[in-house]
C-alpha atoms as one frame of an Amber mdcrd trajectory, in Angstrom:
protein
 124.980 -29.895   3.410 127.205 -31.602   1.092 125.380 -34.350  -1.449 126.066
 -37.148  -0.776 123.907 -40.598  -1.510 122.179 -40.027   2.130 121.823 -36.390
   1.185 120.257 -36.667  -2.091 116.879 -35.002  -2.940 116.007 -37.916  -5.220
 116.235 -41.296  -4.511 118.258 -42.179  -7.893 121.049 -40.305  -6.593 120.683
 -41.648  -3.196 118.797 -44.588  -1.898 119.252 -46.362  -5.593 122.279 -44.802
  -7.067 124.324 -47.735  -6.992 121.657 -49.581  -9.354 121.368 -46.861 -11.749
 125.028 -45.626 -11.939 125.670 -46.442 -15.048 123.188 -44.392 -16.316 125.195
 -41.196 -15.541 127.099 -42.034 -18.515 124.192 -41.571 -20.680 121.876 -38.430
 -19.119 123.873 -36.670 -16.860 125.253 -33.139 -16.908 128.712 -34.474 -17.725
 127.133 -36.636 -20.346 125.334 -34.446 -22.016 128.790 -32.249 -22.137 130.655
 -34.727 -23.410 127.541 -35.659 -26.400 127.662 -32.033 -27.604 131.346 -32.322
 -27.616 130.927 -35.278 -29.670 128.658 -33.768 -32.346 130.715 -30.844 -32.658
 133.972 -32.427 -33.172 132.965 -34.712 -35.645 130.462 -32.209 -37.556 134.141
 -30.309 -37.547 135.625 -33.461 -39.113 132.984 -34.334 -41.114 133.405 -30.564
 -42.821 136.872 -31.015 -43.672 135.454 -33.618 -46.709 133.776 -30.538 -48.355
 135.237 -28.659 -50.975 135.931 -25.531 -48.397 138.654 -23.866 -49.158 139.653
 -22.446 -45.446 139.550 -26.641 -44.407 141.667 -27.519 -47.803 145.039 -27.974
 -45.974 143.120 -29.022 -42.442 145.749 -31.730 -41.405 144.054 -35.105 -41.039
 146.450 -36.456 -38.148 144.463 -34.032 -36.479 141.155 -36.243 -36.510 142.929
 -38.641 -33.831 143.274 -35.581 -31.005 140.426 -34.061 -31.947 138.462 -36.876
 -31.473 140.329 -37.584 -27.748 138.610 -34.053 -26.603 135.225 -36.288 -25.997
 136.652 -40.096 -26.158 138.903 -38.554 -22.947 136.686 -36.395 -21.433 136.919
 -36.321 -17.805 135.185 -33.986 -14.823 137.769 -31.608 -15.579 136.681 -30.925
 -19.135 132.966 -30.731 -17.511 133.754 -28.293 -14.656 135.402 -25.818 -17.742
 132.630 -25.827 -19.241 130.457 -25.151 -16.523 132.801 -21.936 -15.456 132.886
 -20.696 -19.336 128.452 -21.193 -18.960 128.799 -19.327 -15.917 130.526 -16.160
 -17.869 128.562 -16.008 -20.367 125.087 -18.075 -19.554 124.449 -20.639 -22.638
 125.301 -24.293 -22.036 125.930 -25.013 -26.024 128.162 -22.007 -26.779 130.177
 -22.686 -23.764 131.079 -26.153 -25.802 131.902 -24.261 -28.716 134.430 -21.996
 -26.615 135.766 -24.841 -24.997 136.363 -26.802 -28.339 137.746 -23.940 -29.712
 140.817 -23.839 -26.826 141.681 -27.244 -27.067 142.200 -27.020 -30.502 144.224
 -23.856 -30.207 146.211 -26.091 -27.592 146.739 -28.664 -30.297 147.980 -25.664
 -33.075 144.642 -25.628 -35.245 143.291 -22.415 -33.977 143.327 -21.017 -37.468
 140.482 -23.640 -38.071 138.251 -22.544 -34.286 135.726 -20.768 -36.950 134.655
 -23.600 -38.267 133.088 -25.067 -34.900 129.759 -25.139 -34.574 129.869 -23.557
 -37.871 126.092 -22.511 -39.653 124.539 -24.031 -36.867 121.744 -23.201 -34.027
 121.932 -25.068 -30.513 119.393 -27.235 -31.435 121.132 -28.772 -33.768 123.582
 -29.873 -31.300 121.569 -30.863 -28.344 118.914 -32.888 -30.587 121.285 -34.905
 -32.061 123.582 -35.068 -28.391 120.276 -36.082 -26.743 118.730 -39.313 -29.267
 122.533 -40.289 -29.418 122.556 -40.816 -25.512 119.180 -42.256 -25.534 120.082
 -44.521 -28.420 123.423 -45.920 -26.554 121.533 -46.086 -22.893 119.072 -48.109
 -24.472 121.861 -50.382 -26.459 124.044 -50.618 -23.773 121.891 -50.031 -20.295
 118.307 -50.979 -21.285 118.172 -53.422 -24.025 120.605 -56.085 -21.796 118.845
 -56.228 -18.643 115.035 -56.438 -20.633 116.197 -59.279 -22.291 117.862 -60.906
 -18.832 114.509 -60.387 -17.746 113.110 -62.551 -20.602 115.173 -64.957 -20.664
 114.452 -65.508 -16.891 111.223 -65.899 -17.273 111.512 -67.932 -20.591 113.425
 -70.476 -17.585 110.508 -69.906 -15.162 108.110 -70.668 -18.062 110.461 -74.091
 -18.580 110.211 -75.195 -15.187 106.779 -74.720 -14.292 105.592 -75.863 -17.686
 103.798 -79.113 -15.758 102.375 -77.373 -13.365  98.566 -77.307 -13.609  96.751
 -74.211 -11.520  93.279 -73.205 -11.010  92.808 -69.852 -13.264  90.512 -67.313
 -11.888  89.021 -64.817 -13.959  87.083 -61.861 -12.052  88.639 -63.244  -9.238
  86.576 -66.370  -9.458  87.948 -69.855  -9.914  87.583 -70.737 -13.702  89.264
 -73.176 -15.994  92.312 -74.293 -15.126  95.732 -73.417 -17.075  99.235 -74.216
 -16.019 101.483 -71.645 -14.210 103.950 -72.049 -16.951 101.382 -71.020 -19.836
 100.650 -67.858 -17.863 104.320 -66.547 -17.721 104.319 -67.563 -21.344 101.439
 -64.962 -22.018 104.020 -61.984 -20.330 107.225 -63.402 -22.612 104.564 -63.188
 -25.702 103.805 -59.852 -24.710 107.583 -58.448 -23.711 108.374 -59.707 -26.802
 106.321 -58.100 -29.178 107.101 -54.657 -27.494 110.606 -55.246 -27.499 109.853
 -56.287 -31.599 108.331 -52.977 -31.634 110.962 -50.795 -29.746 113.485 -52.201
 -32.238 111.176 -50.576 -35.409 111.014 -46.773 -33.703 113.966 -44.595 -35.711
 115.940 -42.681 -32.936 115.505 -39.175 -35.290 117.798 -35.895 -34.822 117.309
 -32.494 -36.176 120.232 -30.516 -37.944 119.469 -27.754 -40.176 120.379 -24.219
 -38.954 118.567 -22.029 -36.919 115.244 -22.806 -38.431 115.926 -25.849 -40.316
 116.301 -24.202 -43.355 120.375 -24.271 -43.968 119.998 -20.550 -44.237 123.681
 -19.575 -42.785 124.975 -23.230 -44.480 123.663 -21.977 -47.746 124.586 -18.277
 -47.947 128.230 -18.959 -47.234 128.801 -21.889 -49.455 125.540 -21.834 -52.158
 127.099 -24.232 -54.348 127.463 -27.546 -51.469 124.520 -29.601 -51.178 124.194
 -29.184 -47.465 120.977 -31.443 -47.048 123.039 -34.458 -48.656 125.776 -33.661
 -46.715 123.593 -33.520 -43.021 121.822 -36.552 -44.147 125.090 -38.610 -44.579
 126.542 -36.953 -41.427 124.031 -37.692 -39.243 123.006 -41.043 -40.306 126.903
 -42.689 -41.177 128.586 -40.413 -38.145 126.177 -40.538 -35.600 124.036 -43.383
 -36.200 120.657 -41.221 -36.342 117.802 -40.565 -38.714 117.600 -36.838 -40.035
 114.262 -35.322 -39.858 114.107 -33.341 -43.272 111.820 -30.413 -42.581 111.908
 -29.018 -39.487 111.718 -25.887 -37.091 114.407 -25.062 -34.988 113.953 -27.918
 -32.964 113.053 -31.693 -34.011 109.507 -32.946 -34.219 110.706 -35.380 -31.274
 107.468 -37.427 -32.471 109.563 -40.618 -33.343 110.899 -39.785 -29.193 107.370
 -39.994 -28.192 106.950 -43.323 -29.762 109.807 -44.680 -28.020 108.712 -43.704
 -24.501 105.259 -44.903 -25.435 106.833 -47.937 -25.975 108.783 -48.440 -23.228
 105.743 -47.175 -21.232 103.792 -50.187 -22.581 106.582 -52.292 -21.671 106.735
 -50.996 -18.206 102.425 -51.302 -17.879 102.770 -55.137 -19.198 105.660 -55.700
 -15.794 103.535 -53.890 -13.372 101.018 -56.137 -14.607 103.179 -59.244 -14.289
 104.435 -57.546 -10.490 100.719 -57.335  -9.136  99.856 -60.926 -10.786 103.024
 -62.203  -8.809 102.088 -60.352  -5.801  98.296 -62.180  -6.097 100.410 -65.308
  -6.085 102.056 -64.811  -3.378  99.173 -63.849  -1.676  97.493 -66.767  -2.417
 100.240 -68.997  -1.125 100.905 -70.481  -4.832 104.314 -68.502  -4.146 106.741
 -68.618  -1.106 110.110 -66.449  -1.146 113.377 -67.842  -0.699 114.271 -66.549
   3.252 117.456 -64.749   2.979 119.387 -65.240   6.248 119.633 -62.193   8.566
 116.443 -60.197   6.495 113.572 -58.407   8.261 110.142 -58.724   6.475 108.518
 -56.495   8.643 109.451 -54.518  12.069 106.703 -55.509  14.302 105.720 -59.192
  12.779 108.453 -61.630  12.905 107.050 -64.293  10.371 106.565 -62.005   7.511
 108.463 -61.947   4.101 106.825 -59.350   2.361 107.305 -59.386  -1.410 108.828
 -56.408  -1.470 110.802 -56.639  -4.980 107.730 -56.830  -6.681 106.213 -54.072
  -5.192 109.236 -52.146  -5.567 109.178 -52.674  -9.109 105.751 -52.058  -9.231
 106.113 -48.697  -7.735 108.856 -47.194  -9.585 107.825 -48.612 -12.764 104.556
 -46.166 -11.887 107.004 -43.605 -11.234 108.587 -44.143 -14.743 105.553 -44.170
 -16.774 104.315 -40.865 -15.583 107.504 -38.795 -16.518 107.375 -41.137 -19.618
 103.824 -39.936 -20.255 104.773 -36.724 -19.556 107.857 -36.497 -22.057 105.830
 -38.117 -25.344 102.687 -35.952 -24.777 104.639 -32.602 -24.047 108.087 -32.621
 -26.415 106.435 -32.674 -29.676 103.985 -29.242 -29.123 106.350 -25.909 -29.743
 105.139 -22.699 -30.355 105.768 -21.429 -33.671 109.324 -22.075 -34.453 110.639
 -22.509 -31.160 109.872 -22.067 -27.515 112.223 -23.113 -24.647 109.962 -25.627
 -22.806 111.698 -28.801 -24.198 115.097 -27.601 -23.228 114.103 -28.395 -19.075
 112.204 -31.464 -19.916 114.452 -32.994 -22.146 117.060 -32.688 -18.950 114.767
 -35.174 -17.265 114.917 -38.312 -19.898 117.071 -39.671 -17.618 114.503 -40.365
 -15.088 112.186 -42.408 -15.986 115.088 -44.613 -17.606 116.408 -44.759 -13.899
 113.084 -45.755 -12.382 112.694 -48.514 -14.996 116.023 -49.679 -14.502 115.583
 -49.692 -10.398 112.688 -51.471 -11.282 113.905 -54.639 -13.645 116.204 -54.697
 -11.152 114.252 -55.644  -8.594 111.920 -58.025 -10.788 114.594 -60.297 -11.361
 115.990 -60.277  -8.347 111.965 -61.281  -7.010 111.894 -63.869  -9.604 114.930
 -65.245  -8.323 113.440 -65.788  -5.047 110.092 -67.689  -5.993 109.329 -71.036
  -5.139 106.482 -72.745  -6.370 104.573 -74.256  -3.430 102.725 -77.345  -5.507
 101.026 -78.517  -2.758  98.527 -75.359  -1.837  97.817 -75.633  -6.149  96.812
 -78.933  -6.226  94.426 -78.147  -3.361  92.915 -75.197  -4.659  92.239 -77.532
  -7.310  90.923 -80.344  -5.904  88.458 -77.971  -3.946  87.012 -76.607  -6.885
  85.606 -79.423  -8.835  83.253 -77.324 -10.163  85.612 -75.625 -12.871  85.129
 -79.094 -15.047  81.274 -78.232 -15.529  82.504 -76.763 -18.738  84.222 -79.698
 -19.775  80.996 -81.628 -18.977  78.344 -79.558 -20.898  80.585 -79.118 -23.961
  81.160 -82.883 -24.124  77.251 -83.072 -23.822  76.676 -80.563 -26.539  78.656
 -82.711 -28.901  76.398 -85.441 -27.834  73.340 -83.640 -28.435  72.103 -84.156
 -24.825  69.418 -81.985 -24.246  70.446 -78.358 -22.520  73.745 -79.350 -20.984
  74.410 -75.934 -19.452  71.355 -75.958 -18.128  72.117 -79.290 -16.301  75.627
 -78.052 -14.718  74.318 -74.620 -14.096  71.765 -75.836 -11.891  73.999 -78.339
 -10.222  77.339 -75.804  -9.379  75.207 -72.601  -8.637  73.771 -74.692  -4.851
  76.254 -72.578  -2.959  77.677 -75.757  -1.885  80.447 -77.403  -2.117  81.162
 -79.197  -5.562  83.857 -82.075  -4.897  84.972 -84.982  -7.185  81.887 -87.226
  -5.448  79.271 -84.921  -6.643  80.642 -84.668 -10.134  80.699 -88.237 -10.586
  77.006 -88.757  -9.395  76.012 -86.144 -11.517  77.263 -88.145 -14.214  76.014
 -91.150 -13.048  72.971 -90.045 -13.442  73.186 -88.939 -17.410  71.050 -90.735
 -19.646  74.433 -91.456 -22.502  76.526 -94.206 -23.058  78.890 -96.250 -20.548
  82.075 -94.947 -22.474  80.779 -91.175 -22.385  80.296 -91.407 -18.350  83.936
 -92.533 -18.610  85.328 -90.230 -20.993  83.523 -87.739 -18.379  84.763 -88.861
 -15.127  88.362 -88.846 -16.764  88.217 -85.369 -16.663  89.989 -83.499 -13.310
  91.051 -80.023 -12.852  94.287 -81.100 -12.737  93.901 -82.550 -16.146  91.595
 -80.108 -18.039  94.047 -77.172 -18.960  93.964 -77.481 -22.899  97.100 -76.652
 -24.891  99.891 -75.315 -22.984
């Protein structure tokens, strides 16, 4: 069976692969080719600087081609690779072979030695790796997070006159605006983002185990650790971890999917509040014409986008979960076991990006239905009790709370007429009863 999108085992290379497509540029196969080619070629360049004499007389109109092999690199260039891994089974040497014939295409294969040259595969793949991650979450991420954002900075805008009944344990309580409460998930996104801004994206380069132990024995008298430190930080954009085993720590990784874990918990959050919403009639949907909501009940529009996102955001945060708890614990100097996870980074970054996705294209289908909020509110009267006893207690009437508890806890039903005998019946002032009966759930939200 050939793959296809209707073929695919997983459903980011099949049911969603048009929303995540860009991502292949970042954490497939071919892109992590083309990130080792990268690395390579301009580790090669960046040797050429050093006081070596076999790169004295390396021409420097060469840095233009060289650096086409990955700015150029097509399926072609992949599938090479992929038949020189097959020959001789290791993914990173089969770069350095394929570097090496290139550049004896372009007449410097007196130079092929110096590829790859004093260094282990890990110092290729964990600086290839954090440099995808670092330009998916420049170029992929860090956009459509802050679309998100901004839309709900709009829907915060909008709605900011809206008053709603709040309900906390499920249980109608003092009323807030439905602006103020998308305000509390910008706060929130914000921060994170803040946060995700602050975690280094780190690499490893050092030799086999860190140590600059082949660097150092050929060429003693070049500071090698100055050198790496400038290479990877001005060439690749990275922070150099400066002790190490043969593989980075990846702890500042497992920061970063924490963080973007937390992200993702605060939007599932914000999905099932949504979701309540819409259960609750506060919400419709936009109909969009020709749409099923459900197969066997024709008035139905189920808010699918939000459960959606709710769902793969799940899906992200347990391969995220997975990734920060796992990739920094190696045995000794080295074991293999981060070499197959690390091929799955991708993954959660495609579930989180299926679900923003579908988040804003939810939020673009809310309306607010202001009529079913202003009659929750009128029907629970009750929610100004507070109000009440706390303008009491400034009074000094005798135990306020007392008073309200006694008159909202009947089990009946609490409308504007029983407030305003209630406080009818206070032994204060004419202007107090006023200053009381002025107070409506509409009108008791504090700041907003």
């Amino acid at each position: 069976m050939n793959l296809s999108h209707l073929t695919a085992i997983s459903p980011i290379d099949g049911r969603y692969r048009q929303r995540v497509e860009p991502l292949a540029m970042y954490f497939s196969e071919f892109a992590l080719f083309k990130y080792r080619v990268a690395v390579e070629i301009e580790y090669l360049i960046a040797l050429t600087d050093l006081p070596l004499p076999a790169l004295a007389d390396f021409p420097r109109a060469a840095y233009e081609p060289l650096r086409n092999i990955y700015l150029q690199f097509n399926t072609t260039d992949a599938d090479s690779i992929k038949a020189i891994e097959k020959k001789i089974n290791h993914d990173v040497k089969a770069v350095e072979y394929f570097i090496k014939e290139k550049m004896q295409q372009l007449g410097l294969a007196k130079y092929t030695e110096y590829v790859h040259f004093g260094l282990t595969s890990q110092d290729i793949n964990n600086t290839a790796t954090p440099l995808s991650i670092k330009e998916a979450l420049e170029k992929e991420y860090r956009p459509i997070l802050e679309q998100l954002i901004d839309g709900l900075k709009q829907l915060a805008y909008d709605w900011r006159q809206i008053p709603m009944l709040a309900r906390t344990h499920g249980q109608p309580a003092s009323p807030t605006s439905l602006g103020k409460e998308i305000r509390v998930y910008i706060e929130r996104l914000e921060r994170q983002y803040e946060q995700l801004l602050q975690v280094p994206i780190s690499a490893k380069f050092g030799g086999a185990t860190g140590n600059f132990n082949a660097h150092k024995v050929a060429f003693p008298l070049v500071d090698w650790v100055a050198f790496s430190n400038e290479f990877v930080a001005k060439q690749l954009g990275l922070d150099r971890y400066q002790h190490t085993t043969q593989i980075e720590h990846y702890d500042n990784l497992a920061a970063l999917f924490d963080n973007l874990r937390r992200i993702n918990t605060i939007l599932i959050d914000f999905s099932r509040d949504v979701w309540a919403y819409i259960s609750m009639d506060y919400f419709k949907q936009r109909i969009v014409a020709g749409e099923v909501g459900s197969s066997a009940m024709p008035h139905k529009v189920n808010p699918i986008d939000f459960e959606n996102a709710e769902g793969n955001l799940g899906m992200a945060n347990a391969i995220f979960e997975h990734l920060s708890a796992k990739l920094p614990i190696s045995r000794l100097q080295r074991d293999l076991t981060d070499s197959t996870v690390l091929r799955n980074v991708g993954v959660p970054f495609a579930h989180t990006l299926i679900a923003l996705h579908s988040l804003l294209k939810g939020m673009g289908k809310l309306v607010v239905n202001q009529q079913k909020i202003q009659d929750d509110l009128e029907a629970n009267w009750m929610v100004v009790a507070e109000a009440i006893q706390t303008v009491l207690r400034r009074e000094g009437y005798p135990q306020p709370y007392e008073l309200l508890k006694e008159l909202t806890r009947k089990n009946e039903r609490i409308d504007k007429e029983a407030i305003h005998q209630f406080i009818d019946q206070l032994n204060v002032d004419e202007p107090i009863k006023e200053e009381l009966k002025a107070i409506s759930p509409s009108n008791y939200i504090g700041y907003q």
